[in-house]
Amino acid sequence: MEFRILKQFEQLESYIEQVNALADQNTNIFGFLPKSAYKEQALQGKLWICIDPDSQYAGHLLFGGKPLSLNIAQLFVAESYRRHGVGERLLRELESYGSKHNCLSIKARVAADLPANRFWDKQGYRIARQEDGGKTTKRRINVRAKDLDVPSLLDLASLPTETMQSDLIVSAVSALETSTYAIDVNVVLDLTKERKNEDTIRRLLGFSLYGKGQVCVTAEFVTELEKHSSNFPKDPVLAFAKVLPTLPRVADDVLAPVAGELAAIVFPDRHRNRQLKDSDLSDLRHLAQCIHHEATGFITSDGAILRAQEELYQRFNIQVLSPDEAVSSTVQSVGAIPKALCISHEGQNLSTEPFVENDRKVLEEFLEHQGFNSVERRHILAAGVVGRERTRLVAWHGGSVVGYSSWGGDNLGNYRVLYLVVDEETQFAQNLIDHFIYKATIGLPDSELTLIALSIPLGNDLSRKTALDRGFRKNANLAVGIGECDLVKMSFGGYVTAETWKDFAERVSTAVDLALPERMPTFEEFSHTGIVLTGKSVSGVVTTSLQEAETLFSPAVFLCEGREAVVVPIKKHYIEKLIDEPKKQLSWLPESEALMHVEKAYFKSKRNSRLIQPGQLAFFYVSGNDGDKAVVGHGRVTSSRVMEVDSVILKLKRQGALDEADLRKIADEDGNIHTITFDNFRFLDLPVPFSFLKQNRFISGANLITAEKIPYQALSAIIKAGNSNE
């Protein structure tokens, strides 16, 4: 029997009454939803209906979600159509939809006493954890999840020739700048007028989305409120709006082309008939400003904009979210006890410290809540054996555990298992995931290739996304099996040069089903072709850029012929806020949040901004009377751009060492500042003094007052002088 799935509101509108009636008859399964909810979800494209060849209702799927994951609210199949694959077809369609929209998992809440659990098992939706249901039913709820497919690191079987496929491609842009979510006027009005979703709005404004998001407003937002507040000089809504961060104003002529495209998408009928209202034009300017400033998302209660969310994402790469989709619960606590690393995050403390046995009980409870059984908890908390101890770190927020990670101590040759468990509902989640992954990779032996097998809880989408951004890939075709693991990363400690390339390529070939070229590509070859990776036992070729290759093999540094670098001056107290120096004396006071970020931000005046380009090595020269007057380390430039100070404050201040006053002080008369982000930082074994740079004429007569570009020969000489084994 041929079935069709209806997704467009116009197609399925006549079925909504039937769906509502069926749901009301099965409240023991679904609970209760108001009738209006089905129409609202249908308008947003989140209600799908399956029909038979005679256009009779066969089943429906109701879902929602947020960035990275989808949540199934209802999956129902009419009794006469069961065992015809209707439910399976709806799920496969949703999984395809999720993959297309870069989601990493799909979740469903299923009461433990329902026979439907057998269906979910068969469809591959495993129990991630159990939770208590409502006080009335006193049910146990199975939170089921299925991870969607991600790019594979080594499986080239699907790549018979060089293709446009996404395998092996990693994020080659600044991946960790703060996501910016602009809120619509109607969202704040919901808060001030005490509408039905007041609690959701309060939570939205009370914490940062996913631990890395910044809630802000557009200049258009404030303008609109000022128009309606002329008779109310003490308007609390306007006062509230003015304390929120604001995206800089953009001229109307700049916004006009984008606003015109948006009109055809959001208000197609009124645009076609030239009947756009003033409120429509205001909405379009809101959206256009968000797109101009490359905001991550726009949070609104407006039905027309929500209905266009998929097309807006496809066309402009902006997430349009309802307040409910944008938020999840968060844990709020204060008073963290100073530990091995204690940072300040938006006025609160977050700390990490080595695991101690006195904390085992609270760690057991934390891991149990994350869905691990007793056997799994023993493995995760295992200390290793004498001589091969595992590193175990616990993250605390107040008196609560919010994260745990352990690695090392493995007796598996060049394999290392990394357990990473972070409560992703906390506002610190992104920081912790970054920090744990970084700590697990920086201590690798020099000139060795290590495969890091990552184990994370099912459905932890933020951990999964961050790992993919940092070069982890789906486990496939390993030369030696290490048991079931989800993601794996090839990490090489140290430098790769033309002289050591052959040894590096052999190590890669021995560890995985992958062959590298016989010689190291030059910088020009990397730029115009990339590194060519070939399957050994299966045919296929994949090419990656220099930045992508370094991400895959990080913390490796590829010193290819022709690669340039830049020397950047920085004051000692600033670099101490940016980089967690292993030898630095332990501080018992909260330190800069930037210490916990993998990707850092460095800010300077616009002078010589064109000298610095993504992919370069940035050598940091500690200047000033209190500095070492030497190059102390280097990082990889991930982005270099001139930005407005207000945008910098919204997106990157957390990763940097300067406060708002410092940023405005170095901005030009137009309020612009040069922003550099970098990752993969590595301290040199020995500081390279200013005298060495001067004697070898690596720097100009300006004596590093500002950044200076240096050629490959100077780069190599500084690396050799600063490393005892080079």
XYZ file of C-alpha atoms in Angstrom:
726
model
C 0.000 0.000 0.000
C 1.376 3.406 -0.994
C 1.304 6.081 1.685
C 1.988 9.801 1.469
C 3.201 12.171 4.173
C 1.598 15.608 4.190
C 3.699 18.448 5.595
C 2.244 21.666 4.188
C -0.470 23.365 6.219
C -2.747 23.743 3.196
C -2.577 19.966 2.595
C -3.234 18.802 6.129
C -5.509 21.521 7.529
C -8.644 19.399 6.994
C -7.155 16.557 9.102
C -6.333 18.646 12.214
C -9.739 18.063 13.861
C -9.292 14.305 13.431
C -5.782 14.415 14.891
C -7.009 16.402 17.873
C -9.878 13.955 18.483
C -7.577 10.918 18.320
C -5.112 12.546 20.710
C -7.922 13.350 23.156
C -8.989 9.698 23.052
C -5.436 8.647 23.961
C -4.505 11.067 26.721
C -3.113 8.106 28.695
C -0.387 7.975 26.037
C 0.078 11.603 25.039
C -1.254 13.665 27.904
C -3.336 16.712 27.042
C -2.616 19.420 24.478
C -4.992 22.313 23.698
C -6.634 22.248 20.281
C -4.784 25.388 19.233
C -1.421 23.634 19.674
C -2.045 21.313 16.717
C -2.823 24.197 14.380
C 0.195 26.185 15.603
C 2.538 23.227 15.043
C 0.998 22.545 11.626
C 1.618 26.154 10.611
C 5.262 25.752 11.625
C 5.631 22.504 9.675
C 5.965 20.425 12.861
C 2.832 18.302 12.369
C 3.028 15.644 9.637
C 0.127 13.416 8.616
C 0.392 10.109 6.760
C -2.507 9.223 4.430
C -3.358 6.132 2.364
C -4.022 6.069 -1.436
C -7.639 7.107 -0.766
C -6.493 10.135 1.273
C -7.649 8.530 4.522
C -5.786 9.372 7.725
C -3.292 6.638 8.660
C -1.145 8.283 11.330
C 0.576 11.465 12.434
C 3.809 12.778 13.896
C 4.046 15.867 16.109
C 7.513 17.141 16.934
C 9.480 20.141 18.094
C 13.055 20.781 18.950
C 15.926 23.173 19.260
C 19.322 23.529 17.610
C 21.103 20.141 17.456
C 18.134 17.942 18.424
C 14.494 17.119 17.654
C 11.889 16.037 20.213
C 8.972 13.796 19.278
C 5.799 14.847 21.088
C 3.375 12.372 19.454
C 3.655 9.439 17.085
C 0.319 7.746 16.445
C -0.874 5.165 13.901
C -4.568 4.412 13.372
C -5.420 0.861 14.465
C -6.430 -0.357 10.984
C -3.053 0.730 9.552
C -0.762 -0.824 12.143
C 1.826 -3.325 10.908
C 1.898 -1.502 7.570
C 5.097 0.434 8.339
C 3.376 3.792 8.850
C 5.164 4.632 12.105
C 8.514 3.516 10.720
C 8.027 5.619 7.594
C 7.232 8.724 9.644
C 10.342 8.180 11.767
C 12.631 7.642 8.761
C 11.293 10.844 7.225
C 11.966 12.728 10.467
C 15.490 11.309 10.660
C 16.149 12.488 7.116
C 14.756 15.902 8.024
C 16.986 16.030 11.125
C 20.139 15.152 9.174
C 19.312 17.787 6.560
C 18.988 20.401 9.304
C 22.262 19.390 11.022
C 20.531 17.850 14.034
C 22.531 15.257 15.935
C 19.800 13.290 17.691
C 16.062 12.677 18.024
C 14.473 12.122 21.422
C 11.122 10.733 22.550
C 9.567 10.368 26.000
C 7.738 7.040 26.343
C 6.010 5.840 29.503
C 7.758 2.689 30.744
C 4.458 0.781 31.095
C 3.393 1.166 27.450
C 3.676 -1.715 24.919
C 4.976 0.884 22.435
C 8.414 0.513 24.008
C 8.968 -2.595 21.854
C 8.364 -0.493 18.739
C 10.875 2.136 19.845
C 13.460 -0.547 20.596
C 13.007 -1.987 17.107
C 13.485 1.458 15.553
C 16.817 1.967 17.303
C 15.692 4.480 19.940
C 17.600 3.390 23.023
C 16.845 4.416 26.595
C 19.154 7.272 27.507
C 17.771 7.616 31.037
C 14.589 7.293 33.071
C 12.725 10.131 34.762
C 9.755 10.407 37.078
C 6.540 11.445 35.354
C 3.806 13.693 36.698
C 2.517 13.503 40.264
C -0.883 12.279 39.047
C 0.180 9.269 36.996
C 3.379 8.520 38.985
C 4.770 6.859 35.871
C 8.367 6.198 35.006
C 9.304 7.823 31.718
C 11.855 6.323 29.345
C 13.764 9.127 27.661
C 14.687 7.450 24.386
C 17.192 8.832 21.897
C 18.715 7.987 18.561
C 21.915 9.631 17.363
C 21.793 10.682 13.729
C 24.624 9.926 11.361
C 27.714 12.136 11.382
C 30.698 12.377 9.019
C 33.019 9.385 9.157
C 36.725 9.812 9.698
C 37.965 6.808 7.815
C 35.168 5.157 5.888
C 35.857 5.954 2.235
C 33.718 3.181 0.801
C 31.065 5.656 -0.317
C 33.625 7.847 -2.062
C 34.688 6.056 -5.278
C 36.160 9.280 -6.660
C 36.982 12.715 -5.381
C 33.541 14.044 -4.491
C 31.631 16.873 -2.886
C 30.694 14.638 0.056
C 31.133 15.941 3.575
C 33.259 13.096 4.923
C 36.446 14.320 6.579
C 35.418 17.963 6.255
C 35.746 19.802 9.550
C 34.734 23.268 10.587
C 37.353 25.596 9.136
C 35.841 28.765 10.578
C 35.808 30.241 14.030
C 33.580 27.627 15.614
C 33.344 28.785 19.185
C 32.419 32.453 19.099
C 29.381 33.240 21.197
C 26.107 32.496 19.424
C 23.853 35.546 19.275
C 20.076 35.207 19.599
C 18.041 38.356 18.965
C 14.594 38.503 20.556
C 11.465 40.004 19.000
C 9.347 42.740 20.597
C 6.456 40.324 21.130
C 8.665 38.119 23.292
C 9.315 40.896 25.812
C 5.654 41.923 25.717
C 4.797 38.354 26.709
C 6.939 38.847 29.790
C 5.618 42.239 30.819
C 1.948 41.474 30.129
C 2.096 38.148 32.000
C 0.963 36.025 29.096
C 0.813 32.237 29.161
C 4.507 31.671 28.387
C 5.816 34.190 30.915
C 7.915 31.573 32.723
C 9.564 30.485 29.483
C 10.453 34.087 28.629
C 11.902 34.693 32.083
C 14.128 31.630 31.761
C 15.148 32.707 28.279
C 16.362 36.065 29.547
C 17.845 34.619 32.719
C 20.620 32.540 31.283
C 22.769 32.086 28.203
C 21.503 29.651 25.616
C 23.501 26.393 25.592
C 26.114 28.008 27.814
C 27.527 30.076 24.942
C 24.637 32.163 23.653
C 24.027 35.876 24.076
C 20.443 37.146 24.194
C 20.218 40.590 22.596
C 17.893 42.954 20.726
C 18.151 44.858 17.460
C 18.269 48.625 17.160
C 14.896 48.308 15.410
C 13.534 46.724 18.599
C 14.282 49.821 20.684
C 13.028 52.157 17.945
C 9.677 50.382 17.828
C 9.246 50.598 21.581
C 10.171 54.291 21.596
C 7.404 54.981 19.041
C 4.816 53.537 21.409
C 6.284 54.943 24.619
C 6.180 58.711 23.952
C 3.309 59.083 26.416
C 4.949 56.830 28.979
C 8.361 58.283 29.923
C 8.815 55.555 32.546
C 7.737 52.676 30.329
C 9.179 49.545 32.048
C 9.307 47.640 28.753
C 11.493 50.295 27.136
C 13.704 50.544 30.213
C 14.128 46.781 30.188
C 14.970 46.734 26.464
C 17.650 49.394 26.843
C 19.665 47.324 29.322
C 19.875 44.371 26.919
C 22.851 44.181 24.499
C 21.900 45.769 21.176
C 23.029 44.865 17.672
C 24.422 48.004 15.986
C 22.071 49.975 13.740
C 22.327 49.411 9.983
C 21.296 51.916 7.311
C 17.955 51.231 5.596
C 19.509 51.205 2.120
C 21.857 48.427 3.232
C 18.996 46.367 4.645
C 16.580 46.976 1.755
C 17.724 44.136 -0.575
C 17.556 41.517 2.188
C 14.260 42.884 3.510
C 12.820 42.554 0.009
C 13.791 38.879 -0.175
C 12.389 38.309 3.303
C 9.043 39.870 2.397
C 8.458 37.270 -0.320
C 9.256 34.469 2.140
C 7.488 35.653 5.318
C 4.491 37.529 3.876
C 4.137 36.070 0.342
C 0.506 37.078 -0.275
C 0.730 40.631 1.091
C 4.074 41.125 -0.674
C 2.646 39.937 -3.981
C -0.381 42.240 -3.611
C 1.744 45.132 -2.296
C -0.270 45.247 0.921
C 2.525 45.057 3.511
C 1.597 46.719 6.806
C 3.871 48.950 8.869
C 4.166 46.127 11.411
C 5.231 43.760 8.600
C 7.968 46.168 7.501
C 9.168 46.454 11.088
C 9.346 42.665 11.398
C 11.321 42.470 8.166
C 13.811 45.087 9.359
C 14.255 43.092 12.581
C 15.108 39.973 10.619
C 17.285 41.796 8.093
C 19.402 43.308 10.882
C 19.904 39.871 12.426
C 21.000 38.454 9.076
C 23.319 41.415 8.422
C 25.062 40.895 11.771
C 25.206 37.113 11.214
C 23.154 36.407 14.326
C 22.695 32.727 15.075
C 18.982 32.972 15.678
C 15.851 35.097 15.992
C 13.438 34.267 18.815
C 9.852 35.259 18.145
C 6.228 34.412 18.867
C 5.102 35.705 15.463
C 3.286 32.951 13.553
C 4.200 34.186 10.061
C 7.918 34.220 10.807
C 7.769 30.844 12.566
C 5.977 29.317 9.579
C 8.857 30.421 7.358
C 11.573 29.111 9.696
C 12.771 26.296 7.428
C 13.093 28.464 4.319
C 14.794 31.218 6.319
C 17.336 28.711 7.609
C 18.020 27.322 4.140
C 18.301 30.757 2.512
C 19.981 32.855 5.220
C 21.399 30.301 7.692
C 19.469 31.856 10.581
C 17.539 29.785 13.121
C 14.033 31.072 13.811
C 12.828 29.739 17.146
C 9.820 30.083 19.379
C 10.675 30.859 23.036
C 9.802 27.266 24.011
C 12.213 25.884 21.403
C 14.985 28.210 22.502
C 15.207 27.323 26.169
C 15.570 24.345 28.426
C 15.888 24.127 32.213
C 19.096 25.272 33.854
C 20.736 24.794 37.211
C 21.448 27.953 39.188
C 23.735 27.907 42.195
C 26.418 30.103 43.688
C 29.398 29.943 45.956
C 31.773 27.553 44.205
C 34.733 26.527 46.332
C 38.044 27.495 44.670
C 39.607 24.462 42.967
C 42.511 23.706 40.596
C 40.976 25.999 37.980
C 38.302 28.480 38.987
C 36.870 30.914 36.453
C 34.266 33.649 36.598
C 31.378 33.261 34.154
C 28.827 36.085 34.126
C 29.426 36.791 37.796
C 29.338 33.161 38.954
C 32.114 30.660 39.603
C 32.876 27.414 37.851
C 35.743 25.215 38.958
C 37.460 21.963 38.046
C 39.559 19.747 40.282
C 41.028 16.235 40.276
C 38.705 13.450 41.415
C 39.068 12.363 45.055
C 37.490 9.288 46.604
C 35.486 11.374 49.068
C 33.471 12.608 46.077
C 32.656 9.140 44.714
C 29.095 9.046 46.060
C 28.093 12.367 44.512
C 29.803 11.348 41.239
C 27.863 8.072 41.242
C 24.621 10.017 41.636
C 25.586 12.414 38.849
C 26.435 9.586 36.425
C 23.278 7.673 37.338
C 21.214 10.750 36.531
C 22.982 10.897 33.153
C 21.722 7.382 32.368
C 24.703 5.119 33.227
C 24.158 1.791 35.002
C 26.341 0.498 37.829
C 28.765 -1.408 35.560
C 29.242 1.614 33.298
C 29.782 3.881 36.296
C 32.597 1.643 37.547
C 34.368 1.863 34.180
C 33.949 5.629 33.962
C 35.228 6.253 37.508
C 38.051 3.700 37.301
C 41.402 5.029 38.512
C 43.612 2.814 36.355
C 46.582 0.970 37.840
C 49.905 2.040 39.299
C 52.032 3.430 36.500
C 49.018 3.834 34.227
C 46.699 6.031 36.262
C 43.787 7.732 34.534
C 43.392 11.491 34.697
C 40.006 12.260 36.265
C 38.554 15.773 36.437
C 35.355 16.904 38.154
C 33.591 20.180 37.409
C 31.716 21.912 40.202
C 29.188 24.721 40.188
C 28.543 25.542 43.812
C 28.046 22.267 45.628
C 26.809 20.439 42.526
C 28.710 18.316 40.032
C 28.067 19.574 36.501
C 30.683 17.595 34.587
C 33.182 14.761 34.706
C 35.870 13.497 32.359
C 38.616 10.891 32.479
C 41.283 9.658 30.084
C 44.647 7.928 29.868
C 45.863 4.804 31.619
C 44.881 2.564 28.733
C 46.874 -0.532 27.867
C 45.791 -0.513 24.225
C 48.837 0.607 22.307
C 48.112 3.985 20.737
C 44.450 4.120 21.823
C 43.073 6.339 24.544
C 39.481 6.207 25.794
C 38.015 9.585 26.749
C 34.896 9.596 28.931
C 33.109 12.931 28.700
C 29.945 13.502 30.747
C 28.590 17.037 31.034
C 25.172 18.168 32.192
C 24.176 19.984 29.021
C 21.319 21.795 30.743
C 23.764 24.000 32.670
C 24.850 27.365 31.360
C 28.482 26.250 31.602
C 28.143 23.203 29.356
C 29.995 24.563 26.316
C 32.930 25.764 28.410
C 33.284 22.412 30.129
C 33.113 20.322 26.958
C 35.763 22.496 25.307
C 37.951 22.370 28.381
C 37.791 18.606 28.869
C 38.528 17.829 25.201
C 41.441 20.255 25.216
C 42.911 18.816 28.418
C 42.662 15.272 27.052
C 44.637 16.135 23.906
C 47.407 18.482 25.079
C 49.234 15.901 27.153
C 49.940 13.489 24.288
C 53.483 12.205 23.728
C 55.475 14.222 21.198
C 55.793 12.737 17.719
C 53.253 10.016 18.476
C 49.867 9.380 16.890
C 47.091 8.598 19.361
C 43.549 7.534 18.536
C 41.152 9.040 21.059
C 37.898 7.098 21.339
C 35.153 9.294 22.755
C 32.407 7.955 25.012
C 29.529 10.339 25.788
C 25.949 9.803 27.003
C 23.374 9.022 24.360
C 21.677 12.189 23.147
C 24.301 14.640 24.464
C 24.156 16.689 21.286
C 26.272 19.639 22.394
C 29.148 17.302 23.335
C 28.798 15.519 20.011
C 28.723 18.766 17.994
C 31.754 20.173 19.795
C 33.707 16.967 19.251
C 32.928 17.063 15.515
C 34.122 20.675 15.353
C 37.378 19.578 17.002
C 38.165 16.799 14.521
C 36.395 13.743 15.929
C 34.728 11.540 13.344
C 32.551 8.449 13.252
C 34.488 5.308 14.132
C 35.078 3.163 11.037
C 37.677 0.751 9.630
C 40.091 0.868 12.558
C 43.061 -1.397 12.057
C 42.722 -2.705 15.624
C 39.335 -2.862 17.317
C 38.817 -1.193 20.665
C 35.212 -2.144 21.260
C 32.150 -0.026 20.598
C 32.729 3.717 20.549
C 30.881 6.512 18.843
C 33.509 9.014 17.715
C 37.256 8.770 17.291
C 40.001 11.312 16.677
C 43.515 11.027 15.296
C 45.696 13.235 17.528
C 49.371 13.856 16.856
C 51.517 15.583 19.447
C 54.094 18.004 18.119
C 55.248 19.312 14.756
C 55.002 17.724 11.317
C 57.685 18.889 8.871
C 58.822 17.860 5.408
C 61.632 15.876 7.073
C 59.310 14.017 9.472
C 56.440 13.594 6.989
C 57.350 10.030 5.991
C 57.340 8.866 9.620
C 54.049 10.703 10.270
C 52.395 9.146 7.209
C 53.532 5.665 8.251
C 52.083 6.144 11.733
C 48.743 7.187 10.242
C 48.748 4.267 7.803
C 49.536 1.796 10.596
C 46.799 3.098 12.860
C 43.951 3.540 10.380
C 42.821 2.547 6.911
C 44.179 5.721 5.365
C 47.144 6.583 3.130
C 48.808 10.002 2.876
C 50.922 11.368 -0.015
C 54.578 10.340 -0.151
C 55.772 13.869 0.532
C 54.342 16.746 2.524
C 52.363 19.263 0.450
C 53.779 22.786 0.262
C 51.681 25.679 1.497
C 50.746 26.503 -2.101
C 49.667 22.901 -2.694
C 47.647 22.943 0.504
C 46.026 26.219 -0.612
C 45.074 25.138 -4.136
C 44.529 21.397 -3.768
C 44.751 20.386 -0.131
C 46.122 17.169 1.289
C 44.925 14.087 -0.597
C 43.809 11.236 1.684
C 43.319 7.820 0.070
C 41.683 4.660 1.353
C 43.990 1.643 1.527
C 41.542 -1.254 1.470
C 38.713 0.654 -0.217
C 38.858 2.977 -3.191
C 38.256 6.653 -2.602
C 39.949 10.039 -2.374
C 39.182 12.943 -0.050
C 40.986 16.277 0.021
C 41.214 18.612 3.009
C 42.701 22.065 3.470
C 45.598 22.836 5.792
C 43.263 24.143 8.478
C 40.997 21.101 8.186
C 43.948 18.700 8.341
C 45.355 20.399 11.444
C 41.933 20.154 13.086
C 41.705 16.435 12.286
C 45.170 15.751 13.715
C 45.223 18.455 16.426
C 47.197 19.372 18.427
C 49.570 18.759 15.487
C 51.216 21.749 13.813
C 51.993 21.360 10.089
C 55.162 23.287 9.244
C 54.812 23.053 5.471
C 57.183 24.844 3.101
C 55.945 28.376 2.380
C 53.693 28.769 5.406
C 53.857 32.257 6.900
C 53.382 33.459 10.440
C 52.761 36.663 12.326
C 54.378 37.903 15.535
C 51.837 39.569 17.820
C 52.815 41.659 20.852
C 50.812 41.065 24.026
C 51.237 42.263 27.593
C 52.040 39.691 30.251
C 48.890 40.213 32.335
C 46.749 39.744 29.230
C 48.323 36.479 28.128
C 47.943 35.196 31.681
C 44.195 35.789 31.321
C 44.091 33.991 27.969
C 46.323 30.950 28.402
C 46.325 28.403 31.227
C 50.063 28.060 31.800
C 50.716 24.591 33.332
C 53.634 25.916 35.375
C 51.734 28.933 36.692
C 51.191 29.100 40.445
C 47.678 28.022 41.456
C 45.312 30.937 41.943
C 42.647 30.727 44.624
C 40.595 33.524 43.071
C 38.273 33.292 40.045
C 40.220 33.802 36.831
C 39.298 34.867 33.315
C 36.679 32.756 31.555
C 38.917 32.719 28.470
C 41.178 30.195 30.230
C 38.517 27.538 29.763
C 37.894 28.211 26.075
C 39.751 26.207 23.438
C 39.504 29.089 21.002
C 40.740 32.423 22.303
C 40.154 35.970 21.081
C 42.866 38.621 20.791
C 41.898 42.236 20.175
C 44.009 45.045 18.710
C 43.681 48.266 16.769
C 42.978 48.127 13.034
C 46.623 48.892 12.229
C 48.174 46.159 10.022
C 44.958 44.135 10.173
C 45.498 42.843 6.612
C 48.741 41.145 7.645
C 46.885 38.518 9.668
C 44.989 35.777 7.825
C 43.257 32.537 8.903
C 45.592 29.552 8.857
C 48.703 31.479 9.850
C 50.670 30.676 12.968
C 50.513 33.525 15.473
C 53.618 33.834 17.679
C 52.863 35.695 20.897
C 55.598 38.082 21.992
C 55.229 39.119 25.645
C 56.057 42.820 25.704
C 56.207 45.580 28.303
C 58.441 46.261 31.279
C 56.864 43.450 33.279
C 57.034 40.970 30.387
C 59.575 38.401 29.298
C 60.327 40.333 26.088
C 60.300 37.023 24.285
C 58.124 34.812 22.116
C 56.549 32.322 24.531
C 54.217 30.268 22.312
C 52.035 30.133 19.234
C 48.492 29.407 18.141
C 46.652 28.917 14.880
C 44.660 31.861 13.542
C 41.064 30.749 12.915
C 39.632 34.137 11.959
C 40.822 37.695 11.440
C 38.376 40.512 10.831
C 37.547 44.089 11.652
C 34.367 44.273 13.733
C 32.255 46.866 15.505
C 32.930 46.937 19.232
C 29.281 46.204 20.048
C 29.432 43.031 17.943
C 32.682 42.002 19.621
C 31.084 42.403 23.051
C 28.146 40.238 22.009
C 30.082 37.479 20.284
C 33.676 37.216 21.487
C 34.353 39.073 24.742
C 34.114 35.860 26.779
C 37.031 34.362 24.864
C 39.235 37.427 25.302
C 41.186 39.186 28.030
C 39.833 42.743 27.582
C 36.788 44.214 29.254
C 34.370 46.594 27.536
C 36.285 49.725 28.582
C 39.548 48.329 27.163
C 37.833 47.369 23.911
C 36.375 50.834 23.390
C 39.724 52.435 24.203
C 41.523 50.703 21.309
C 38.656 51.097 18.802
C 38.964 53.676 16.020
C 36.726 56.723 15.647
C 34.095 54.583 13.884
C 34.004 52.097 16.753
C 35.852 49.337 14.870
C 38.420 46.932 16.254
C 40.607 44.184 14.819
C 39.580 40.785 16.212
C 41.728 37.677 15.910
C 40.608 34.259 17.119
C 43.086 31.432 17.525
C 43.218 27.874 18.833
C 45.727 25.024 19.110
C 47.947 27.104 21.414
C 51.291 25.575 22.307
C 53.923 26.930 24.672
C 57.511 26.778 23.446
C 59.897 24.788 25.638
C 62.178 27.825 25.802
C 61.173 31.488 25.358
C 62.757 33.007 22.247
C 64.138 36.417 23.276
C 63.779 39.702 21.429
C 67.534 39.737 20.795
C 67.252 36.513 18.737
C 64.520 38.038 16.563
C 66.504 41.256 16.108
C 69.865 39.635 15.370
C 68.327 37.420 12.711
C 66.406 40.370 11.216
C 63.085 38.615 11.648
C 61.424 41.884 12.703
C 61.537 45.447 11.451
C 62.818 48.582 13.116
C 59.381 49.115 14.651
C 60.478 46.610 17.318
C 57.129 44.817 17.601
C 55.036 47.809 18.580
C 52.383 46.131 16.442
C 51.980 42.809 14.627
C 54.546 41.843 11.987
C 54.411 39.119 9.348
C 57.381 36.756 9.034
C 58.275 34.235 6.281
C 58.567 30.458 6.532
C 62.332 30.534 7.192
C 61.858 32.782 10.247
C 58.940 30.654 11.451
C 61.089 27.514 11.295
C 64.008 29.185 13.072
C 61.806 30.381 15.960
C 60.282 26.911 16.356
C 63.746 25.329 16.391
C 65.100 27.849 18.904
C 62.117 27.428 21.189
C 61.948 23.639 21.272
C 64.640 21.487 22.800
C 63.919 18.491 20.557
C 63.612 20.360 17.249
